[in-house]
PDB file of C-alpha atoms and ligand atoms in Angstrom:
ATOM      1  CA  MET A  15      33.399  25.847 -98.716  1.00 95.00           C
ATOM      2  CA  ARG A  16      33.833  28.987-100.751  1.00 97.00           C
ATOM      3  CA  ILE A  17      37.550  29.954-101.014  1.00 98.00           C
ATOM      4  CA  ASN A  18      36.755  33.600-101.621  1.00 98.00           C
ATOM      5  CA  ASN A  19      37.371  35.764 -98.513  1.00 98.00           C
ATOM      6  CA  THR A  20      39.085  33.012 -96.520  1.00 98.00           C
ATOM      7  CA  SER A  21      42.574  33.094 -95.033  1.00 98.00           C
ATOM      8  CA  ALA A  22      44.898  30.269 -95.993  1.00 98.00           C
ATOM      9  CA  LEU A  23      48.321  29.060 -94.709  1.00 99.00           C
ATOM     10  CA  VAL A  24      50.517  27.237 -97.187  1.00 99.00           C
ATOM     11  CA  THR A  25      53.735  25.628 -96.062  1.00 99.00           C
ATOM     12  CA  GLY A  26      56.457  25.187 -98.701  1.00 98.00           C
ATOM     13  CA  GLY A  27      54.571  27.926-100.368  1.00 98.00           C
ATOM     14  CA  ALA A  28      57.628  29.574-101.987  1.00 98.00           C
ATOM     15  CA  SER A  29      58.188  26.902-104.599  1.00 98.00           C
ATOM     16  CA  GLY A  30      56.714  24.125-106.702  1.00 97.00           C
ATOM     17  CA  LEU A  31      53.428  22.635-105.612  1.00 98.00           C
ATOM     18  CA  GLY A  32      53.060  25.044-102.675  1.00 98.00           C
ATOM     19  CA  GLU A  33      53.671  28.093-104.880  1.00 98.00           C
ATOM     20  CA  ALA A  34      51.083  26.860-107.403  1.00 98.00           C
ATOM     21  CA  THR A  35      48.649  26.444-104.489  1.00 99.00           C
ATOM     22  CA  VAL A  36      49.290  29.972-103.264  1.00 98.00           C
ATOM     23  CA  ARG A  37      48.636  31.312-106.738  1.00 98.00           C
ATOM     24  CA  ALA A  38      45.473  29.311-107.146  1.00 98.00           C
ATOM     25  CA  LEU A  39      44.020  30.161-103.763  1.00 98.00           C
ATOM     26  CA  THR A  40      44.893  33.846-104.282  1.00 98.00           C
ATOM     27  CA  ALA A  41      43.197  33.783-107.662  1.00 98.00           C
ATOM     28  CA  LYS A  42      40.088  32.476-105.988  1.00 98.00           C
ATOM     29  CA  GLY A  43      40.051  35.297-103.428  1.00 98.00           C
ATOM     30  CA  ALA A  44      41.868  33.825-100.397  1.00 98.00           C
ATOM     31  CA  VAL A  45      44.437  35.833 -98.434  1.00 98.00           C
ATOM     32  CA  CYS A  46      47.478  33.561 -98.285  1.00 98.00           C
ATOM     33  CA  THR A  47      50.239  33.380 -95.654  1.00 98.00           C
ATOM     34  CA  ILE A  48      53.255  31.699 -97.287  1.00 99.00           C
ATOM     35  CA  PHE A  49      55.369  29.723 -94.838  1.00 99.00           C
ATOM     36  CA  ASP A  50      58.715  28.596 -96.048  1.00 98.00           C
ATOM     37  CA  ARG A  51      62.340  28.368 -94.925  1.00 98.00           C
ATOM     38  CA  ASP A  52      63.407  30.035 -98.218  1.00 98.00           C
ATOM     39  CA  GLU A  53      62.823  33.609 -97.207  1.00 98.00           C
ATOM     40  CA  PRO A  54      63.964  35.406-100.424  1.00 98.00           C
ATOM     41  CA  ARG A  55      61.561  33.262-102.555  1.00 98.00           C
ATOM     42  CA  ALA A  56      58.711  33.614-100.055  1.00 98.00           C
ATOM     43  CA  LYS A  57      59.162  37.355 -99.963  1.00 98.00           C
ATOM     44  CA  ALA A  58      59.389  37.670-103.751  1.00 98.00           C
ATOM     45  CA  LEU A  59      56.134  35.695-104.251  1.00 98.00           C
ATOM     46  CA  ALA A  60      54.293  37.720-101.554  1.00 98.00           C
ATOM     47  CA  GLU A  61      55.432  40.925-103.179  1.00 98.00           C
ATOM     48  CA  GLU A  62      54.461  39.733-106.638  1.00 98.00           C
ATOM     49  CA  LEU A  63      50.961  38.718-105.569  1.00 98.00           C
ATOM     50  CA  GLY A  64      50.505  41.834-103.506  1.00 96.00           C
ATOM     51  CA  GLY A  65      47.329  42.607-101.669  1.00 96.00           C
ATOM     52  CA  ASP A  66      47.305  41.062 -98.200  1.00 97.00           C
ATOM     53  CA  THR A  67      49.496  38.144 -99.199  1.00 98.00           C
ATOM     54  CA  GLY A  68      52.197  37.714 -96.566  1.00 98.00           C
ATOM     55  CA  TYR A  69      54.916  35.364 -95.577  1.00 98.00           C
ATOM     56  CA  VAL A  70      56.663  34.035 -92.491  1.00 98.00           C
ATOM     57  CA  ALA A  71      60.034  32.409 -92.915  1.00 98.00           C
ATOM     58  CA  GLY A  72      61.084  29.449 -90.900  1.00 98.00           C
ATOM     59  CA  ASP A  73      61.179  25.755 -90.370  1.00 98.00           C
ATOM     60  CA  VAL A  74      58.017  23.617 -90.140  1.00 98.00           C
ATOM     61  CA  GLY A  75      59.538  21.837 -87.122  1.00 98.00           C
ATOM     62  CA  ASP A  76      59.926  25.036 -85.153  1.00 98.00           C
ATOM     63  CA  GLU A  77      56.978  25.548 -82.779  1.00 98.00           C
ATOM     64  CA  GLU A  78      57.452  29.259 -82.245  1.00 98.00           C
ATOM     65  CA  VAL A  79      57.777  30.356 -85.823  1.00 98.00           C
ATOM     66  CA  VAL A  80      54.937  28.110 -86.988  1.00 98.00           C
ATOM     67  CA  ALA A  81      52.772  29.626 -84.236  1.00 98.00           C
ATOM     68  CA  ALA A  82      53.721  33.041 -85.605  1.00 98.00           C
ATOM     69  CA  ALA A  83      52.606  31.994 -89.126  1.00 98.00           C
ATOM     70  CA  VAL A  84      49.388  30.604 -87.724  1.00 98.00           C
ATOM     71  CA  ALA A  85      48.772  33.845 -85.874  1.00 98.00           C
ATOM     72  CA  ARG A  86      49.338  35.839 -89.098  1.00 98.00           C
ATOM     73  CA  ALA A  87      46.846  33.578 -90.893  1.00 98.00           C
ATOM     74  CA  ALA A  88      44.308  34.029 -88.109  1.00 98.00           C
ATOM     75  CA  GLU A  89      44.648  37.804 -88.247  1.00 98.00           C
ATOM     76  CA  SER A  90      44.250  37.890 -92.028  1.00 98.00           C
ATOM     77  CA  GLY A  91      40.607  36.845 -92.233  1.00 97.00           C
ATOM     78  CA  ALA A  92      38.458  33.707 -91.650  1.00 98.00           C
ATOM     79  CA  PHE A  93      41.239  31.179 -91.306  1.00 98.00           C
ATOM     80  CA  ARG A  94      39.861  28.047 -92.935  1.00 98.00           C
ATOM     81  CA  ILE A  95      42.512  26.509 -95.144  1.00 98.00           C
ATOM     82  CA  THR A  96      45.872  24.964 -94.326  1.00 99.00           C
ATOM     83  CA  VAL A  97      47.942  23.204 -96.950  1.00 99.00           C
ATOM     84  CA  ASN A  98      51.112  21.437 -96.008  1.00 99.00           C
ATOM     85  CA  CYS A  99      53.534  21.213 -98.950  1.00 98.00           C
ATOM     86  CA  ALA A 100      56.951  21.720 -97.271  1.00 98.00           C
ATOM     87  CA  GLY A 101      59.054  18.606 -97.794  1.00 97.00           C
ATOM     88  CA  ILE A 102      62.468  17.243 -98.561  1.00 96.00           C
ATOM     89  CA  GLY A 103      63.815  14.109-100.269  1.00 94.00           C
ATOM     90  CA  TRP A 104      66.723  11.830 -99.555  1.00 93.00           C
ATOM     91  CA  ALA A 105      68.007   8.793-101.574  1.00 94.00           C
ATOM     92  CA  GLN A 106      69.855   5.967 -99.755  1.00 95.00           C
ATOM     93  CA  ARG A 107      69.362   2.270 -99.436  1.00 96.00           C
ATOM     94  CA  THR A 108      68.853   0.590 -96.028  1.00 97.00           C
ATOM     95  CA  ILE A 109      72.344  -0.831 -96.521  1.00 97.00           C
ATOM     96  CA  GLY A 110      74.760   0.181 -99.235  1.00 96.00           C
ATOM     97  CA  ARG A 111      76.655  -2.039-101.663  1.00 94.00           C
ATOM     98  CA  GLU A 112      79.312  -2.781 -99.093  1.00 96.00           C
ATOM     99  CA  GLY A 113      76.734  -3.402 -96.381  1.00 97.00           C
ATOM    100  CA  GLU A 114      77.232   0.050 -94.796  1.00 97.00           C
ATOM    101  CA  PRO A 115      74.022   1.107 -92.895  1.00 98.00           C
ATOM    102  CA  HIS A 116      71.781   4.004 -93.966  1.00 98.00           C
ATOM    103  CA  ASP A 117      72.784   7.318 -92.341  1.00 98.00           C
ATOM    104  CA  TYR A 118      70.744   7.402 -89.125  1.00 98.00           C
ATOM    105  CA  ASN A 119      70.544  11.237 -88.880  1.00 98.00           C
ATOM    106  CA  ALA A 120      69.503  11.530 -92.536  1.00 98.00           C
ATOM    107  CA  PHE A 121      66.545   9.261 -91.909  1.00 98.00           C
ATOM    108  CA  LYS A 122      65.565  11.297 -88.769  1.00 98.00           C
ATOM    109  CA  THR A 123      65.863  14.542 -90.680  1.00 98.00           C
ATOM    110  CA  VAL A 124      63.499  13.473 -93.462  1.00 98.00           C
ATOM    111  CA  VAL A 125      60.988  12.127 -90.998  1.00 98.00           C
ATOM    112  CA  ASN A 126      61.312  15.292 -88.878  1.00 98.00           C
ATOM    113  CA  VAL A 127      60.635  17.682 -91.791  1.00 98.00           C
ATOM    114  CA  ASN A 128      58.073  15.700 -93.749  1.00 98.00           C
ATOM    115  CA  LEU A 129      56.116  13.877 -91.044  1.00 98.00           C
ATOM    116  CA  ILE A 130      56.682  15.673 -87.729  1.00 98.00           C
ATOM    117  CA  GLY A 131      56.729  19.083 -89.454  1.00 98.00           C
ATOM    118  CA  THR A 132      53.372  18.336 -91.075  1.00 99.00           C
ATOM    119  CA  PHE A 133      51.991  17.297 -87.701  1.00 99.00           C
ATOM    120  CA  ASN A 134      53.354  20.417 -85.990  1.00 98.00           C
ATOM    121  CA  VAL A 135      51.681  22.698 -88.523  1.00 99.00           C
ATOM    122  CA  MET A 136      48.462  20.702 -88.487  1.00 98.00           C
ATOM    123  CA  ARG A 137      48.102  20.769 -84.682  1.00 98.00           C
ATOM    124  CA  LEU A 138      48.814  24.530 -84.381  1.00 98.00           C
ATOM    125  CA  ALA A 139      46.695  25.519 -87.427  1.00 99.00           C
ATOM    126  CA  ALA A 140      43.785  23.304 -86.316  1.00 98.00           C
ATOM    127  CA  GLY A 141      43.763  25.091 -82.943  1.00 98.00           C
ATOM    128  CA  ALA A 142      43.366  28.409 -84.622  1.00 98.00           C
ATOM    129  CA  MET A 143      40.984  27.242 -87.363  1.00 98.00           C
ATOM    130  CA  ALA A 144      38.685  25.750 -84.707  1.00 98.00           C
ATOM    131  CA  ARG A 145      38.053  29.323 -83.522  1.00 97.00           C
ATOM    132  CA  SER A 146      36.571  30.472 -86.820  1.00 96.00           C
ATOM    133  CA  GLU A 147      32.834  30.914 -87.198  1.00 96.00           C
ATOM    134  CA  PRO A 148      31.092  27.717 -88.373  1.00 97.00           C
ATOM    135  CA  LEU A 149      29.612  27.631 -91.862  1.00 96.00           C
ATOM    136  CA  GLU A 150      26.781  25.538 -93.119  1.00 86.00           C
ATOM    137  CA  ASP A 151      26.815  22.036 -91.610  1.00 91.00           C
ATOM    138  CA  GLY A 152      29.138  23.400 -88.865  1.00 97.00           C
ATOM    139  CA  GLU A 153      32.110  23.338 -91.252  1.00 98.00           C
ATOM    140  CA  ARG A 154      35.061  25.448 -90.123  1.00 98.00           C
ATOM    141  CA  GLY A 155      37.785  24.524 -92.523  1.00 98.00           C
ATOM    142  CA  VAL A 156      40.009  22.024 -94.271  1.00 98.00           C
ATOM    143  CA  ILE A 157      43.591  20.782 -93.999  1.00 99.00           C
ATOM    144  CA  VAL A 158      45.347  19.288 -97.039  1.00 99.00           C
ATOM    145  CA  ASN A 159      48.591  17.385 -96.499  1.00 99.00           C
ATOM    146  CA  THR A 160      50.995  16.283 -99.174  1.00 98.00           C
ATOM    147  CA  ALA A 161      52.240  12.695 -99.224  1.00 98.00           C
ATOM    148  CA  SER A 162      53.577  10.984-102.352  1.00 97.00           C
ATOM    149  CA  VAL A 163      52.975   7.816-104.334  1.00 97.00           C
ATOM    150  CA  ALA A 164      56.233   6.748-102.532  1.00 97.00           C
ATOM    151  CA  ALA A 165      53.954   6.185 -99.522  1.00 98.00           C
ATOM    152  CA  PHE A 166      52.650   3.152-101.382  1.00 98.00           C
ATOM    153  CA  GLU A 167      55.389   2.153-103.804  1.00 96.00           C
ATOM    154  CA  GLY A 168      58.610   3.458-102.465  1.00 95.00           C
ATOM    155  CA  GLN A 169      61.444   2.730-104.768  1.00 94.00           C
ATOM    156  CA  ILE A 170      64.897   1.357-103.904  1.00 95.00           C
ATOM    157  CA  GLY A 171      66.616   4.102-101.913  1.00 95.00           C
ATOM    158  CA  GLN A 172      63.404   5.793-100.873  1.00 96.00           C
ATOM    159  CA  ILE A 173      63.123   4.224 -97.368  1.00 97.00           C
ATOM    160  CA  SER A 174      63.282   7.443 -95.390  1.00 97.00           C
ATOM    161  CA  TYR A 175      61.136   9.425 -97.793  1.00 97.00           C
ATOM    162  CA  SER A 176      58.531   6.566 -97.986  1.00 98.00           C
ATOM    163  CA  ALA A 177      58.405   6.233 -94.238  1.00 98.00           C
ATOM    164  CA  SER A 178      57.787   9.993 -93.809  1.00 98.00           C
ATOM    165  CA  LYS A 179      55.062  10.014 -96.540  1.00 98.00           C
ATOM    166  CA  GLY A 180      53.484   6.801 -95.278  1.00 98.00           C
ATOM    167  CA  GLY A 181      53.121   8.513 -91.919  1.00 99.00           C
ATOM    168  CA  ILE A 182      51.278  11.384 -93.545  1.00 99.00           C
ATOM    169  CA  VAL A 183      48.854   8.969 -95.210  1.00 99.00           C
ATOM    170  CA  GLY A 184      48.438   7.203 -91.765  1.00 99.00           C
ATOM    171  CA  MET A 185      47.627  10.489 -90.007  1.00 99.00           C
ATOM    172  CA  THR A 186      44.781  11.315 -92.368  1.00 99.00           C
ATOM    173  CA  VAL A 187      41.916   9.281 -90.897  1.00 99.00           C
ATOM    174  CA  PRO A 188      42.761   9.840 -87.222  1.00 99.00           C
ATOM    175  CA  ALA A 189      43.280  13.604 -87.843  1.00 99.00           C
ATOM    176  CA  ALA A 190      39.932  13.788 -89.647  1.00 99.00           C
ATOM    177  CA  ARG A 191      38.384  11.923 -86.679  1.00 98.00           C
ATOM    178  CA  ASP A 192      40.095  14.159 -84.084  1.00 98.00           C
ATOM    179  CA  LEU A 193      39.023  17.337 -85.872  1.00 98.00           C
ATOM    180  CA  SER A 194      35.421  16.234 -86.764  1.00 98.00           C
ATOM    181  CA  PRO A 195      33.917  17.734 -83.579  1.00 98.00           C
ATOM    182  CA  VAL A 196      35.103  21.218 -84.672  1.00 98.00           C
ATOM    183  CA  GLY A 197      34.127  20.748 -88.319  1.00 98.00           C
ATOM    184  CA  ILE A 198      37.653  20.646 -89.860  1.00 98.00           C
ATOM    185  CA  ARG A 199      38.190  18.157 -92.648  1.00 98.00           C
ATOM    186  CA  VAL A 200      41.598  16.525 -93.286  1.00 99.00           C
ATOM    187  CA  ASN A 201      42.601  15.098 -96.708  1.00 99.00           C
ATOM    188  CA  THR A 202      45.945  14.115 -98.251  1.00 99.00           C
ATOM    189  CA  ILE A 203      47.185  14.339-101.797  1.00 99.00           C
ATOM    190  CA  ALA A 204      49.688  11.726-102.956  1.00 98.00           C
ATOM    191  CA  PRO A 205      51.317  13.164-106.097  1.00 98.00           C
ATOM    192  CA  GLY A 206      53.213  11.095-108.677  1.00 97.00           C
ATOM    193  CA  LEU A 207      55.858  12.841-110.741  1.00 96.00           C
ATOM    194  CA  MET A 208      55.231  16.557-110.792  1.00 97.00           C
ATOM    195  CA  ASP A 209      57.180  19.167-112.805  1.00 95.00           C
ATOM    196  CA  THR A 210      58.515  21.299-110.004  1.00 94.00           C
ATOM    197  CA  PRO A 211      61.976  22.868-109.457  1.00 87.00           C
ATOM    198  CA  LEU A 212      62.904  19.584-107.805  1.00 79.00           C
ATOM    199  CA  LEU A 213      62.637  17.689-111.100  1.00 81.00           C
ATOM    200  CA  GLY A 214      63.563  20.829-113.120  1.00 77.00           C
ATOM    201  CA  LEU A 215      67.152  20.166-112.071  1.00 75.00           C
ATOM    202  CA  LEU A 216      67.201  17.069-114.225  1.00 79.00           C
ATOM    203  CA  PRO A 217      68.131  17.336-117.972  1.00 80.00           C
ATOM    204  CA  GLU A 218      65.172  17.623-120.337  1.00 85.00           C
ATOM    205  CA  GLU A 219      65.907  14.080-121.663  1.00 85.00           C
ATOM    206  CA  ALA A 220      65.633  12.569-118.165  1.00 82.00           C
ATOM    207  CA  ARG A 221      62.435  14.485-117.471  1.00 83.00           C
ATOM    208  CA  GLN A 222      60.914  13.189-120.720  1.00 87.00           C
ATOM    209  CA  ALA A 223      61.892   9.596-119.808  1.00 85.00           C
ATOM    210  CA  LEU A 224      60.183   9.948-116.429  1.00 88.00           C
ATOM    211  CA  GLY A 225      57.118  11.332-118.167  1.00 92.00           C
ATOM    212  CA  ALA A 226      57.049   8.511-120.685  1.00 93.00           C
ATOM    213  CA  GLY A 227      56.654   6.014-117.771  1.00 93.00           C
ATOM    214  CA  VAL A 228      53.358   7.599-116.725  1.00 97.00           C
ATOM    215  CA  LEU A 229      50.252   5.658-117.811  1.00 97.00           C
ATOM    216  CA  PHE A 230      48.328   8.513-119.264  1.00 98.00           C
ATOM    217  CA  PRO A 231      48.891  11.394-119.888  1.00 97.00           C
ATOM    218  CA  LYS A 232      52.532  10.572-120.656  1.00 96.00           C
ATOM    219  CA  ARG A 233      54.104  13.585-119.095  1.00 96.00           C
ATOM    220  CA  LEU A 234      54.997  15.021-115.653  1.00 96.00           C
ATOM    221  CA  GLY A 235      52.104  16.534-113.707  1.00 97.00           C
ATOM    222  CA  TYR A 236      51.757  20.276-113.693  1.00 97.00           C
ATOM    223  CA  PRO A 237      51.903  22.041-110.357  1.00 98.00           C
ATOM    224  CA  ALA A 238      48.700  23.835-111.404  1.00 98.00           C
ATOM    225  CA  GLU A 239      46.938  20.380-111.444  1.00 98.00           C
ATOM    226  CA  PHE A 240      48.000  19.822-107.832  1.00 98.00           C
ATOM    227  CA  ALA A 241      46.699  23.321-106.970  1.00 99.00           C
ATOM    228  CA  GLN A 242      43.398  22.621-108.770  1.00 98.00           C
ATOM    229  CA  LEU A 243      42.901  19.454-106.590  1.00 99.00           C
ATOM    230  CA  VAL A 244      43.603  21.475-103.430  1.00 99.00           C
ATOM    231  CA  CYS A 245      40.858  23.889-104.483  1.00 99.00           C
ATOM    232  CA  SER A 246      38.420  21.058-105.289  1.00 98.00           C
ATOM    233  CA  ILE A 247      39.104  19.478-101.887  1.00 98.00           C
ATOM    234  CA  ALA A 248      38.463  22.832-100.169  1.00 98.00           C
ATOM    235  CA  GLU A 249      35.285  23.436-102.122  1.00 98.00           C
ATOM    236  CA  ASN A 250      33.808  19.890-101.699  1.00 98.00           C
ATOM    237  CA  ALA A 251      32.465  19.658 -98.196  1.00 97.00           C
ATOM    238  CA  TYR A 252      31.820  15.912 -98.371  1.00 97.00           C
ATOM    239  CA  LEU A 253      35.495  14.966 -99.056  1.00 98.00           C
ATOM    240  CA  ASN A 254      37.071  13.980 -95.710  1.00 98.00           C
ATOM    241  CA  GLY A 255      39.631  11.467 -94.352  1.00 98.00           C
ATOM    242  CA  GLU A 256      40.790  10.563 -97.820  1.00 98.00           C
ATOM    243  CA  THR A 257      44.150  10.201 -99.532  1.00 99.00           C
ATOM    244  CA  ILE A 258      43.884  10.941-103.277  1.00 98.00           C
ATOM    245  CA  ARG A 259      46.582   9.878-105.784  1.00 98.00           C
ATOM    246  CA  LEU A 260      47.328  12.505-108.419  1.00 98.00           C
ATOM    247  CA  ASP A 261      49.670  10.544-110.709  1.00 98.00           C
ATOM    248  CA  GLY A 262      48.250   9.885-114.220  1.00 98.00           C
ATOM    249  CA  GLY A 263      47.775   6.199-113.214  1.00 98.00           C
ATOM    250  CA  LEU A 264      51.566   5.771-112.498  1.00 96.00           C
ATOM    251  CA  ARG A 265      52.608   2.771-110.364  1.00 96.00           C
ATOM    252  CA  MET A 266      56.272   3.204-109.464  1.00 92.00           C
ATOM    253  CA  PRO A 267      58.546   0.222-110.288  1.00 91.00           C
ATOM    254  CA  PRO A 268      61.231  -0.879-107.797  1.00 91.00           C
ATOM    255  CA  LYS A 269      63.759   1.400-109.428  1.00 86.00           C
TER     256      LYS A 269
HETATM  257  N1  NAD B  24      57.633  17.175-107.266  1.00 74.20           N
HETATM  258  C1  NAD B  24      57.173  15.905-107.174  1.00 74.20           C
HETATM  259  O1  NAD B  24      57.251  15.090-108.144  1.00 74.20           O
HETATM  260  C2  NAD B  24      56.574  15.398-105.885  1.00 74.20           C
HETATM  261  C3  NAD B  24      56.015  14.107-105.900  1.00 74.20           C
HETATM  262  C4  NAD B  24      55.359  13.709-104.747  1.00 74.20           C
HETATM  263  C5  NAD B  24      55.363  14.452-103.602  1.00 74.20           C
HETATM  264  N2  NAD B  24      55.940  15.632-103.624  1.00 74.20           N
HETATM  265  C6  NAD B  24      55.898  16.388-102.390  1.00 74.20           C
HETATM  266  O2  NAD B  24      55.302  17.657-102.623  1.00 74.20           O
HETATM  267  C7  NAD B  24      55.848  18.654-101.718  1.00 74.20           C
HETATM  268  C8  NAD B  24      56.285  19.823-102.522  1.00 74.20           C
HETATM  269  O3  NAD B  24      57.335  19.443-103.327  1.00 74.20           O
HETATM  270  P1  NAD B  24      57.889  20.300-104.570  1.00 74.20           P
HETATM  271  O4  NAD B  24      58.213  19.363-105.663  1.00 74.20           O
HETATM  272  O5  NAD B  24      56.994  21.416-104.715  1.00 74.20           O
HETATM  273  O6  NAD B  24      59.302  20.735-103.935  1.00 74.20           O
HETATM  274  P2  NAD B  24      60.001  22.188-103.882  1.00 74.20           P
HETATM  275  O7  NAD B  24      61.393  21.879-103.431  1.00 74.20           O
HETATM  276  O8  NAD B  24      59.806  22.907-105.201  1.00 74.20           O
HETATM  277  O9  NAD B  24      59.235  22.956-102.730  1.00 74.20           O
HETATM  278  C9  NAD B  24      59.313  22.606-101.380  1.00 74.20           C
HETATM  279  C10 NAD B  24      59.349  23.853-100.576  1.00 74.20           C
HETATM  280  O10 NAD B  24      59.392  23.477 -99.171  1.00 74.20           O
HETATM  281  C11 NAD B  24      60.308  24.252 -98.531  1.00 74.20           C
HETATM  282  N3  NAD B  24      60.817  23.583 -97.328  1.00 74.20           N
HETATM  283  C12 NAD B  24      61.517  22.427 -97.302  1.00 74.20           C
HETATM  284  N4  NAD B  24      61.836  22.119 -96.091  1.00 74.20           N
HETATM  285  C13 NAD B  24      61.278  22.959 -95.269  1.00 74.20           C
HETATM  286  C14 NAD B  24      61.186  23.161 -93.874  1.00 74.20           C
HETATM  287  N5  NAD B  24      61.825  22.328 -93.052  1.00 74.20           N
HETATM  288  N6  NAD B  24      60.457  24.200 -93.369  1.00 74.20           N
HETATM  289  C15 NAD B  24      59.860  25.093 -94.169  1.00 74.20           C
HETATM  290  N7  NAD B  24      59.890  24.974 -95.528  1.00 74.20           N
HETATM  291  C16 NAD B  24      60.595  23.944 -96.092  1.00 74.20           C
HETATM  292  C17 NAD B  24      61.379  24.554 -99.529  1.00 74.20           C
HETATM  293  O11 NAD B  24      62.188  25.755 -99.153  1.00 74.20           O
HETATM  294  C18 NAD B  24      60.566  24.741-100.828  1.00 74.20           C
HETATM  295  O12 NAD B  24      60.247  26.066-101.051  1.00 74.20           O
HETATM  296  C19 NAD B  24      56.870  17.890-100.895  1.00 74.20           C
HETATM  297  O13 NAD B  24      56.354  17.464 -99.688  1.00 74.20           O
HETATM  298  C20 NAD B  24      57.253  16.744-101.769  1.00 74.20           C
HETATM  299  O14 NAD B  24      57.760  15.642-101.003  1.00 74.20           O
HETATM  300  C21 NAD B  24      56.547  16.183-104.759  1.00 74.20           C
END
């Protein structure tokens, strides 16, 4: 698929991997709708990029506001690309040192945002993307979801995050199957350690230590490398139902 002259919806588009994706898709000629709960950042990015770039602020779990973002994407051109980047983390063991159980609500919140939020956006966006004109081979569009290497090697304390990201990996094949009749592909990216505002909060020394643990290249991944993969997935019509690790060969140790 050619990205030029398409309309794209990017959740978590105001920061980190989502922001890099918005920049890359815009540079390739897509009209982006940024969806993020951080309204000031979403607005600032939309204003910086200008043109028809727009934003809708809200939570990925909210049916009404996600539907409004989908409607905005559908009105902005041929709506063919949805990228789910919104996500949150949480670190807590199943039981603590004194045997105290993991906070139940914290677990539910992480699964709600990362997994159920991704599904909410995917189902609403797919409904609208299915109405775009088919391209060659009947292709209508592509959905890219963001998991994590924690879906496969969750570390100590990553139980809720890993569960949410494992669910995203698990949805990839059935979603691709469900959407195949309308020509929408579904793929997932499982990033390793990426240099986003999330890790930017750590001191430089700690970030370098994390980077040194990567097989090669020995550094954190650049958000632009994630965005580059999103574009490749969009452009390569034969890539479907796949989860791709983007991690410099990293395999996370238990802690
Ligand atoms: N940075 C990494 O090393 C890394 C590694 C693996 C996976 N990931 C995943 O990549 C995605 C992007 O992470 P990032 O590092 O760019 O983080 P980030 O914090 O820089 O960006 C996440 C964005 O999502 C938005 N968001 C969070 N919850 C939301 C909600 N409920 N509704 C709407 N918007 C919401 C935030 O406001 C923020 O703008 C996340 O799903 C994360 O789990 C990141």
